[in-house]
mmCIF file of C-alpha atoms in Angstrom:
data_model
loop_
_atom_site.group_PDB
_atom_site.id
_atom_site.type_symbol
_atom_site.label_atom_id
_atom_site.label_comp_id
_atom_site.label_asym_id
_atom_site.label_seq_id
_atom_site.Cartn_x
_atom_site.Cartn_y
_atom_site.Cartn_z
ATOM 1 C CA MET A 1 -2.755 -83.531 -186.345
ATOM 2 C CA ILE A 2 0.348 -82.213 -188.131
ATOM 3 C CA ARG A 3 -1.790 -79.658 -189.997
ATOM 4 C CA ASP A 4 -3.402 -78.504 -186.765
ATOM 5 C CA ASN A 5 -0.009 -78.141 -185.095
ATOM 6 C CA SER A 6 1.363 -76.283 -188.120
ATOM 7 C CA ARG A 7 -1.631 -73.937 -188.146
ATOM 8 C CA GLN A 8 -1.263 -73.309 -184.418
ATOM 9 C CA MET A 9 2.473 -72.631 -184.826
ATOM 10 C CA GLY A 10 1.712 -70.191 -187.649
ATOM 11 C CA GLN A 11 -0.775 -68.379 -185.416
ATOM 12 C CA LEU A 12 1.800 -68.145 -182.624
ATOM 13 C CA ILE A 13 4.405 -66.731 -184.998
ATOM 14 C CA ASP A 14 1.880 -64.193 -186.291
ATOM 15 C CA GLY A 15 1.143 -63.272 -182.691
ATOM 16 C CA VAL A 16 4.816 -62.757 -181.872
ATOM 17 C CA LEU A 17 5.251 -60.569 -184.950
ATOM 18 C CA ALA A 18 2.172 -58.489 -184.137
ATOM 19 C CA PHE A 19 3.298 -58.068 -180.535
ATOM 20 C CA SER A 20 6.846 -57.069 -181.523
ATOM 21 C CA ARG A 21 5.575 -54.343 -183.880
ATOM 22 C CA PHE A 22 4.406 -52.359 -180.866
ATOM 23 C CA PHE A 23 7.957 -52.020 -179.575
ATOM 24 C CA PHE A 24 9.731 -51.053 -182.769
ATOM 25 C CA ASN A 25 7.371 -48.950 -184.879
ATOM 26 C CA GLU A 26 7.017 -45.219 -184.548
ATOM 27 C CA THR A 27 3.469 -44.037 -184.119
ATOM 28 C CA ALA A 28 1.654 -40.998 -185.462
ATOM 29 C CA ALA A 29 -0.807 -39.565 -182.938
ATOM 30 C CA THR A 30 -4.096 -38.216 -184.263
ATOM 31 C CA GLU A 31 -7.553 -37.743 -182.769
ATOM 32 C CA ILE A 32 -9.834 -40.707 -183.425
ATOM 33 C CA ASP A 33 -13.629 -40.962 -183.294
ATOM 34 C CA THR A 34 -13.739 -44.097 -181.152
ATOM 35 C CA THR A 35 -17.524 -44.436 -181.295
ATOM 36 C CA ALA A 36 -17.444 -44.736 -185.086
ATOM 37 C CA LEU A 37 -14.329 -46.919 -184.969
ATOM 38 C CA ALA A 38 -15.810 -49.365 -182.448
ATOM 39 C CA GLN A 39 -18.997 -49.609 -184.534
ATOM 40 C CA ARG A 40 -17.049 -50.316 -187.753
ATOM 41 C CA VAL A 41 -14.787 -52.877 -186.109
ATOM 42 C CA PHE A 42 -17.748 -54.677 -184.536
ATOM 43 C CA GLU A 43 -19.610 -54.793 -187.859
ATOM 44 C CA GLU A 44 -16.559 -56.225 -189.632
ATOM 45 C CA LEU A 45 -15.929 -58.852 -186.957
ATOM 46 C CA HIS A 46 -19.599 -59.761 -186.635
ATOM 47 C CA ALA A 47 -19.914 -60.244 -190.401
ATOM 48 C CA GLY A 48 -17.001 -62.683 -190.253
ATOM 49 C CA SER A 49 -18.406 -64.646 -187.312
ATOM 50 C CA GLY A 50 -21.223 -66.386 -189.128
ATOM 51 C CA GLY A 51 -23.830 -63.678 -188.696
ATOM 52 C CA ARG A 52 -25.383 -65.019 -185.488
ATOM 53 C CA ALA A 53 -27.430 -62.511 -183.532
ATOM 54 C CA VAL A 54 -25.422 -60.428 -181.058
ATOM 55 C CA ALA A 55 -26.899 -57.539 -179.100
ATOM 56 C CA PHE A 56 -24.305 -54.775 -179.490
ATOM 57 C CA GLN A 57 -24.873 -51.804 -177.221
ATOM 58 C CA LEU A 58 -22.536 -48.915 -177.979
ATOM 59 C CA SER A 59 -22.633 -45.773 -175.852
ATOM 60 C CA PRO A 60 -21.013 -42.558 -177.096
ATOM 61 C CA LEU A 61 -17.273 -42.783 -176.436
ATOM 62 C CA PRO A 62 -14.702 -40.066 -175.813
ATOM 63 C CA ALA A 63 -12.302 -39.484 -178.689
ATOM 64 C CA ALA A 64 -8.904 -41.138 -178.432
ATOM 65 C CA THR A 65 -5.555 -39.673 -179.363
ATOM 66 C CA GLY A 66 -3.065 -42.113 -180.820
ATOM 67 C CA ASP A 67 -1.944 -44.039 -183.838
ATOM 68 C CA PRO A 68 -5.087 -45.013 -185.797
ATOM 69 C CA THR A 69 -3.700 -48.433 -186.756
ATOM 70 C CA LEU A 70 -2.820 -49.320 -183.176
ATOM 71 C CA ILE A 71 -6.109 -48.025 -181.766
ATOM 72 C CA ARG A 72 -8.003 -50.024 -184.389
ATOM 73 C CA GLN A 73 -6.011 -53.145 -183.474
ATOM 74 C CA ALA A 74 -6.841 -52.660 -179.790
ATOM 75 C CA TRP A 75 -10.571 -52.386 -180.560
ATOM 76 C CA ALA A 76 -10.370 -55.416 -182.857
ATOM 77 C CA ASN A 77 -8.732 -57.480 -180.111
ATOM 78 C CA LEU A 78 -11.215 -56.378 -177.436
ATOM 79 C CA LEU A 79 -14.304 -56.877 -179.572
ATOM 80 C CA SER A 80 -13.143 -60.164 -181.101
ATOM 81 C CA ASN A 81 -12.608 -61.488 -177.568
ATOM 82 C CA ALA A 82 -16.115 -60.375 -176.601
ATOM 83 C CA ILE A 83 -17.607 -62.069 -179.668
ATOM 84 C CA LYS A 84 -15.538 -65.222 -179.171
ATOM 85 C CA PHE A 85 -16.143 -65.664 -175.440
ATOM 86 C CA SER A 86 -19.876 -64.940 -175.655
ATOM 87 C CA GLY A 87 -20.261 -67.286 -178.629
ATOM 88 C CA ARG A 88 -21.734 -70.153 -176.652
ATOM 89 C CA ARG A 89 -24.543 -68.038 -175.256
ATOM 90 C CA ALA A 90 -27.982 -68.198 -176.835
ATOM 91 C CA ASP A 91 -28.371 -64.470 -176.215
ATOM 92 C CA PRO A 92 -24.921 -62.851 -176.485
ATOM 93 C CA VAL A 93 -24.695 -59.221 -175.372
ATOM 94 C CA ILE A 94 -21.702 -56.925 -175.843
ATOM 95 C CA GLU A 95 -21.729 -53.499 -174.204
ATOM 96 C CA VAL A 96 -19.190 -50.788 -174.976
ATOM 97 C CA SER A 97 -18.965 -47.620 -172.916
ATOM 98 C CA GLY A 98 -16.425 -45.016 -171.951
ATOM 99 C CA ASN A 99 -15.829 -41.822 -170.067
ATOM 100 C CA GLU A 100 -13.309 -39.055 -169.747
ATOM 101 C CA ASP A 101 -12.071 -37.768 -166.421
ATOM 102 C CA GLY A 102 -9.637 -34.906 -166.845
ATOM 103 C CA HIS A 103 -6.716 -36.316 -168.820
ATOM 104 C CA SER A 104 -7.782 -39.962 -168.590
ATOM 105 C CA ARG A 105 -10.072 -41.795 -170.971
ATOM 106 C CA VAL A 106 -11.505 -45.113 -169.896
ATOM 107 C CA TYR A 107 -13.152 -47.547 -172.300
ATOM 108 C CA CYS A 108 -15.096 -50.610 -171.178
ATOM 109 C CA VAL A 109 -16.037 -53.678 -173.203
ATOM 110 C CA ARG A 110 -18.365 -55.998 -171.321
ATOM 111 C CA ASP A 111 -19.997 -59.213 -172.489
ATOM 112 C CA ASN A 112 -22.077 -61.978 -170.959
ATOM 113 C CA GLY A 113 -19.684 -64.690 -172.086
ATOM 114 C CA ALA A 114 -17.456 -67.235 -170.391
ATOM 115 C CA GLY A 115 -15.790 -64.829 -167.972
ATOM 116 C CA PHE A 116 -12.734 -65.629 -165.889
ATOM 117 C CA ASP A 117 -11.752 -66.197 -162.280
ATOM 118 C CA MET A 118 -10.544 -62.881 -160.788
ATOM 119 C CA GLN A 119 -7.677 -64.623 -159.005
ATOM 120 C CA TYR A 120 -6.030 -64.940 -162.440
ATOM 121 C CA TYR A 121 -6.564 -61.294 -163.420
ATOM 122 C CA ASP A 122 -2.807 -60.581 -163.431
ATOM 123 C CA LYS A 123 -2.298 -63.175 -166.188
ATOM 124 C CA LEU A 124 -4.805 -61.641 -168.614
ATOM 125 C CA PHE A 125 -2.386 -59.135 -170.134
ATOM 126 C CA ARG A 126 0.700 -61.342 -170.346
ATOM 127 C CA VAL A 127 1.875 -62.590 -173.725
ATOM 128 C CA PHE A 128 0.763 -66.165 -174.477
ATOM 129 C CA GLN A 129 -1.238 -66.423 -171.265
ATOM 130 C CA ARG A 130 -4.621 -68.043 -171.670
ATOM 131 C CA LEU A 131 -7.266 -68.611 -169.034
ATOM 132 C CA HIS A 132 -9.184 -71.068 -171.228
ATOM 133 C CA SER A 133 -7.771 -73.960 -173.219
ATOM 134 C CA ALA A 134 -7.274 -73.662 -176.977
ATOM 135 C CA GLY A 135 -9.809 -76.471 -177.336
ATOM 136 C CA GLU A 136 -12.436 -74.383 -175.566
ATOM 137 C CA PHE A 137 -11.720 -71.106 -177.351
ATOM 138 C CA PRO A 138 -9.244 -70.562 -180.207
ATOM 139 C CA GLY A 139 -6.510 -67.942 -179.974
ATOM 140 C CA THR A 140 -2.855 -67.372 -179.197
ATOM 141 C CA GLY A 141 -2.899 -65.363 -175.988
ATOM 142 C CA VAL A 142 -1.404 -62.163 -177.417
ATOM 143 C CA GLY A 143 -4.532 -60.047 -178.006
ATOM 144 C CA LEU A 144 -4.889 -58.472 -174.572
ATOM 145 C CA ALA A 145 -1.115 -58.043 -174.247
ATOM 146 C CA ILE A 146 -1.280 -55.929 -177.411
ATOM 147 C CA VAL A 147 -4.255 -53.971 -176.041
ATOM 148 C CA GLN A 148 -2.334 -53.168 -172.877
ATOM 149 C CA ARG A 149 0.664 -51.887 -174.866
ATOM 150 C CA VAL A 150 -1.513 -49.654 -177.046
#
C-alpha cells in the first residue's frame, strides 16, 4: 500500500512538472508532418502496451506549426488515452483524422473505448480531473490539460 501510494505521488509530481513546463519554456515553431508523427507515436506506444491487436486508422493530416517537442507530447497524450481507454475492448479501434479550414487545423482522435458522459465535458481538460477512477484506468489527470495548452 505504501509503495502504491508512493508511486502514485511520484506520478502526480511528474504530472505537475510536465504541466508547468508549458508555462515557462520558450518554444521554437517549425512545420511538422503530423501524419508521420502520429504514426511514429502510435507505433511507440503500441509496442509498449503489450502488443495486443489495435486497428489504427490514420488519415492524411494537415501539417502543424509549433514546437516539435510539445506537438509530440500532445499526440502522445491523445494516443495513449485512446489506447488506454479502448484497452478493455476485444476489438479496439483508433481513428485519427484532421482537416484544415483557412487558418485553423483540426485534429480528431476517436476510439471505441470507455467514453465519457458529455455532461462532464468541461472537466476533461482541467488539471487532475479524471472521469474514471484510478482503479479503472491508471493516470494522473494531466494529459488532456497539457494537450489543451499545446
